[in-house]
mmCIF file of C-alpha atoms in Angstrom:
data_model
loop_
_atom_site.group_PDB
_atom_site.id
_atom_site.type_symbol
_atom_site.label_atom_id
_atom_site.label_comp_id
_atom_site.label_asym_id
_atom_site.label_seq_id
_atom_site.Cartn_x
_atom_site.Cartn_y
_atom_site.Cartn_z
ATOM 1 C CA MET B 1 155.078 112.467 128.346
ATOM 2 C CA VAL B 2 152.400 115.060 128.850
ATOM 3 C CA ALA B 3 149.579 114.087 131.195
ATOM 4 C CA ALA B 4 145.897 114.900 131.415
ATOM 5 C CA PRO B 5 144.588 118.329 130.403
ATOM 6 C CA SER B 6 143.642 121.285 132.518
ATOM 7 C CA GLY B 7 141.412 123.126 130.018
ATOM 8 C CA SER B 8 137.663 123.529 129.597
ATOM 9 C CA MET B 9 135.475 120.465 128.968
ATOM 10 C CA ASN B 10 138.430 118.475 130.269
ATOM 11 C CA LEU B 11 140.337 119.319 127.126
ATOM 12 C CA PRO B 12 143.867 120.617 126.891
ATOM 13 C CA SER B 13 144.409 124.230 125.919
ATOM 14 C CA LYS B 14 145.915 124.735 122.464
ATOM 15 C CA PRO B 15 149.449 125.031 123.905
ATOM 16 C CA GLU B 16 148.851 121.913 126.029
ATOM 17 C CA ALA B 17 147.470 120.012 123.025
ATOM 18 C CA ASN B 18 150.494 121.043 120.955
ATOM 19 C CA ALA B 19 152.816 119.867 123.736
ATOM 20 C CA LEU B 20 150.915 116.586 123.917
ATOM 21 C CA LEU B 21 151.217 116.138 120.155
ATOM 22 C CA GLU B 22 154.938 116.894 120.259
ATOM 23 C CA SER B 23 155.505 114.421 123.096
ATOM 24 C CA TYR B 24 153.807 111.572 121.204
ATOM 25 C CA VAL B 25 154.588 112.440 117.572
ATOM 26 C CA ALA B 26 158.148 113.068 116.380
ATOM 27 C CA ASP B 27 157.593 112.901 112.617
ATOM 28 C CA ALA B 28 157.396 116.365 111.022
ATOM 29 C CA TYR B 29 154.863 115.271 108.386
ATOM 30 C CA GLN B 30 152.554 113.724 111.003
ATOM 31 C CA ARG B 31 152.686 116.929 113.047
ATOM 32 C CA HIS B 32 151.903 119.000 109.958
ATOM 33 C CA HIS B 33 149.064 116.627 109.072
ATOM 34 C CA ALA B 34 147.638 117.051 112.582
ATOM 35 C CA LEU B 35 147.769 120.833 112.203
ATOM 36 C CA MET B 36 146.065 120.648 108.802
ATOM 37 C CA VAL B 37 143.236 118.529 110.157
ATOM 38 C CA ALA B 38 142.883 120.734 113.259
ATOM 39 C CA THR B 39 142.680 123.801 111.008
ATOM 40 C CA ALA B 40 139.994 122.171 108.850
ATOM 41 C CA MET B 41 138.028 121.151 111.912
ATOM 42 C CA GLU B 42 138.188 124.580 113.533
ATOM 43 C CA GLY B 43 137.131 126.090 110.219
ATOM 44 C CA TYR B 44 134.040 123.889 110.071
ATOM 45 C CA ALA B 45 132.983 124.308 113.712
ATOM 46 C CA PRO B 46 131.036 127.595 113.318
ATOM 47 C CA ALA B 47 129.013 126.227 110.404
ATOM 48 C CA TYR B 48 127.662 123.467 112.648
ATOM 49 C CA ASP B 49 127.414 125.416 115.915
ATOM 50 C CA GLY B 50 130.359 123.404 117.194
ATOM 51 C CA ASP B 51 132.849 124.450 119.833
ATOM 52 C CA PRO B 52 135.907 125.580 117.814
ATOM 53 C CA HIS B 53 138.247 124.516 120.623
ATOM 54 C CA LEU B 54 136.797 120.996 120.825
ATOM 55 C CA TRP B 55 136.912 120.673 117.042
ATOM 56 C CA HIS B 56 140.507 121.939 116.871
ATOM 57 C CA VAL B 57 141.760 119.614 119.616
ATOM 58 C CA THR B 58 139.938 116.648 118.055
ATOM 59 C CA GLY B 59 141.676 117.320 114.744
ATOM 60 C CA LEU B 60 145.061 117.936 116.324
ATOM 61 C CA LEU B 61 145.085 114.773 118.418
ATOM 62 C CA HIS B 62 143.187 112.338 116.180
ATOM 63 C CA ASP B 63 146.348 110.406 115.217
ATOM 64 C CA LEU B 64 148.133 110.705 118.560
ATOM 65 C CA ASP B 65 149.000 106.985 118.721
ATOM 66 C CA PHE B 66 149.703 106.430 115.018
ATOM 67 C CA GLU B 67 153.478 106.795 115.149
ATOM 68 C CA ARG B 68 153.966 104.521 118.165
ATOM 69 C CA PHE B 69 151.182 102.012 117.517
ATOM 70 C CA PRO B 70 150.446 101.982 113.763
ATOM 71 C CA ASP B 71 149.038 98.450 113.889
ATOM 72 C CA LEU B 72 146.559 99.353 116.630
ATOM 73 C CA HIS B 73 145.639 102.914 115.641
ATOM 74 C CA PRO B 74 143.465 104.506 116.978
ATOM 75 C CA ALA B 75 142.845 101.997 119.802
ATOM 76 C CA GLU B 76 145.589 103.359 122.056
ATOM 77 C CA SER B 77 144.489 106.966 121.553
ATOM 78 C CA LEU B 78 140.934 106.027 122.421
ATOM 79 C CA ARG B 79 142.119 104.355 125.616
ATOM 80 C CA TRP B 80 144.203 107.408 126.569
ATOM 81 C CA PHE B 81 141.373 109.826 125.817
ATOM 82 C CA ARG B 82 139.018 107.825 128.051
ATOM 83 C CA GLU B 83 141.620 107.715 130.843
ATOM 84 C CA TRP B 84 142.117 111.472 130.537
ATOM 85 C CA GLY B 85 138.364 112.096 130.712
ATOM 86 C CA TYR B 86 138.064 113.657 127.265
ATOM 87 C CA PRO B 87 134.526 114.270 125.972
ATOM 88 C CA GLU B 88 132.720 111.322 124.436
ATOM 89 C CA GLU B 89 132.109 113.388 121.289
ATOM 90 C CA LEU B 90 135.881 113.585 120.700
ATOM 91 C CA ILE B 91 136.302 109.867 121.432
ATOM 92 C CA HIS B 92 133.532 108.932 118.995
ATOM 93 C CA ALA B 93 134.977 111.195 116.302
ATOM 94 C CA VAL B 94 138.423 109.601 116.593
ATOM 95 C CA ALA B 95 136.893 106.111 116.470
ATOM 96 C CA ALA B 96 134.739 107.030 113.455
ATOM 97 C CA HIS B 97 137.661 108.565 111.557
ATOM 98 C CA ALA B 98 139.133 105.045 111.462
ATOM 99 C CA TYR B 99 136.063 103.570 109.736
ATOM 100 C CA GLY B 100 137.171 100.505 107.790
ATOM 101 C CA TYR B 101 140.658 100.560 109.326
ATOM 102 C CA HIS B 102 141.931 97.947 111.826
ATOM 103 C CA GLY B 103 138.412 96.617 112.247
ATOM 104 C CA PHE B 104 136.819 99.938 113.259
ATOM 105 C CA THR B 105 133.216 100.091 112.091
ATOM 106 C CA ALA B 106 131.740 103.164 113.803
ATOM 107 C CA LEU B 107 130.131 105.523 111.329
ATOM 108 C CA PRO B 108 130.038 109.226 112.212
ATOM 109 C CA LYS B 109 127.064 110.051 114.447
ATOM 110 C CA THR B 110 127.947 113.738 114.858
ATOM 111 C CA ARG B 111 129.036 116.576 112.614
ATOM 112 C CA LEU B 112 132.332 116.601 114.518
ATOM 113 C CA ALA B 113 132.966 112.973 113.567
ATOM 114 C CA ALA B 114 131.850 113.553 109.969
ATOM 115 C CA ALA B 115 134.134 116.565 109.601
ATOM 116 C CA LEU B 116 137.082 114.566 110.906
ATOM 117 C CA LEU B 117 136.387 111.695 108.515
ATOM 118 C CA ALA B 118 135.991 114.109 105.598
ATOM 119 C CA SER B 119 139.103 116.144 106.444
ATOM 120 C CA ASP B 120 141.651 113.533 107.474
ATOM 121 C CA GLU B 121 142.559 111.753 104.246
ATOM 122 C CA ILE B 122 142.002 114.738 101.952
ATOM 123 C CA SER B 123 144.707 116.632 103.812
ATOM 124 C CA GLY B 124 147.131 114.202 102.181
ATOM 125 C CA ILE B 125 145.960 115.329 98.735
ATOM 126 C CA PHE B 126 146.612 118.966 99.624
ATOM 127 C CA TYR B 127 150.024 118.112 101.053
ATOM 128 C CA ALA B 128 151.059 116.042 98.019
ATOM 129 C CA TYR B 129 149.819 118.738 95.657
ATOM 130 C CA ARG B 130 151.889 121.322 97.491
ATOM 131 C CA LYS B 131 154.989 119.145 97.113
ATOM 132 C CA LEU B 132 154.543 119.337 93.330
ATOM 133 C CA ASN B 133 153.347 122.953 93.241
ATOM 134 C CA PRO B 134 155.002 124.927 96.037
ATOM 135 C CA VAL B 135 152.295 127.513 96.648
ATOM 136 C CA ARG B 136 150.559 128.393 99.890
ATOM 137 C CA TYR B 137 147.492 126.281 100.601
ATOM 138 C CA GLY B 138 145.219 129.320 100.365
ATOM 139 C CA GLU B 139 146.541 130.044 96.868
ATOM 140 C CA MET B 140 145.634 126.600 95.546
ATOM 141 C CA LYS B 141 142.845 126.356 93.012
ATOM 142 C CA ALA B 142 139.988 124.176 94.157
ATOM 143 C CA SER B 143 139.646 122.864 90.604
ATOM 144 C CA SER B 144 143.253 121.621 90.693
ATOM 145 C CA ILE B 145 142.711 119.804 93.983
ATOM 146 C CA ARG B 146 139.468 118.267 92.691
ATOM 147 C CA LYS B 147 141.332 117.043 89.604
ATOM 148 C CA LYS B 148 144.026 115.415 91.768
ATOM 149 C CA LEU B 149 141.364 113.902 93.994
ATOM 150 C CA LYS B 150 139.838 112.177 90.962
ATOM 151 C CA ASP B 151 143.251 110.937 89.792
ATOM 152 C CA THR B 152 143.605 107.783 91.890
ATOM 153 C CA ALA B 153 147.259 107.404 90.849
ATOM 154 C CA PHE B 154 148.021 110.736 92.573
ATOM 155 C CA ALA B 155 148.676 110.230 96.300
ATOM 156 C CA ALA B 156 147.477 106.685 95.733
ATOM 157 C CA LYS B 157 147.434 105.772 99.432
ATOM 158 C CA VAL B 158 144.759 108.391 100.163
ATOM 159 C CA ASP B 159 141.434 106.621 100.718
ATOM 160 C CA ARG B 160 139.031 108.631 98.615
ATOM 161 C CA SER B 161 136.019 106.577 99.726
ATOM 162 C CA THR B 162 136.366 107.796 103.327
ATOM 163 C CA ILE B 163 136.525 111.382 102.111
ATOM 164 C CA ALA B 164 133.266 110.872 100.212
ATOM 165 C CA LEU B 165 131.681 109.105 103.191
ATOM 166 C CA GLY B 166 132.708 111.926 105.528
ATOM 167 C CA CYS B 167 131.337 114.553 103.145
ATOM 168 C CA GLU B 168 128.065 112.659 102.848
ATOM 169 C CA HIS B 169 127.659 112.554 106.642
ATOM 170 C CA LEU B 170 128.741 116.183 106.949
ATOM 171 C CA GLY B 171 126.190 117.252 104.342
ATOM 172 C CA VAL B 172 128.607 118.883 101.880
ATOM 173 C CA THR B 173 129.595 117.921 98.386
ATOM 174 C CA VAL B 174 133.196 116.922 97.815
ATOM 175 C CA ASP B 175 133.553 119.996 95.564
ATOM 176 C CA ASP B 176 132.312 122.311 98.317
ATOM 177 C CA HIS B 177 134.516 120.528 100.837
ATOM 178 C CA VAL B 178 137.613 121.165 98.703
ATOM 179 C CA ALA B 179 136.697 124.836 98.334
ATOM 180 C CA ASN B 180 136.125 125.133 102.092
ATOM 181 C CA LEU B 181 139.507 123.576 102.836
ATOM 182 C CA VAL B 182 141.331 125.912 100.450
ATOM 183 C CA ARG B 183 139.763 128.760 102.424
ATOM 184 C CA PHE B 184 140.445 127.227 105.861
ATOM 185 C CA PHE B 185 144.034 126.255 105.007
ATOM 186 C CA ALA B 186 144.889 129.831 103.964
ATOM 187 C CA VAL B 187 146.031 130.435 107.588
ATOM 188 C CA LEU B 188 148.618 127.642 107.428
ATOM 189 C CA PRO B 189 152.291 128.345 106.774
#
């Protein structure tokens, strides 16, 4: 297992964060999901005067314990992040992204937390859409993603209410959020 970080703000560098993710998460989909969320977060950071590195690492590591401790998620991650001395803003964001899940009740108090809540579940819509329509994320039509988002039978396990709640706290409409993610995800393979 990878230990505590050596980067700025007591955060791992991107290569260290990737190594940490790979040491805790074996599932290819979960790793891809983490990259999607990290990409969304880093894309949003400049709009809110956020630190792109902090936002990226928060997105990349937000589900670090999910594979090993699905019934406790994100409690174990939160414990690890505190032990490793990660910034409180990251810890709060990871706690808030679990709003309504396993008894977590923290609402987002920061734009970082709101962006994570807004971007986490919706990444599943993009991924499922791509499985049906094998085009690059950046080539997707926002209108098609919005249509799938409204179709609750499509990717039925995706919690649309948390997406809406995250968008509300972030201060963007769901439509604008989808368009932003199409743009941000254009860098993904």
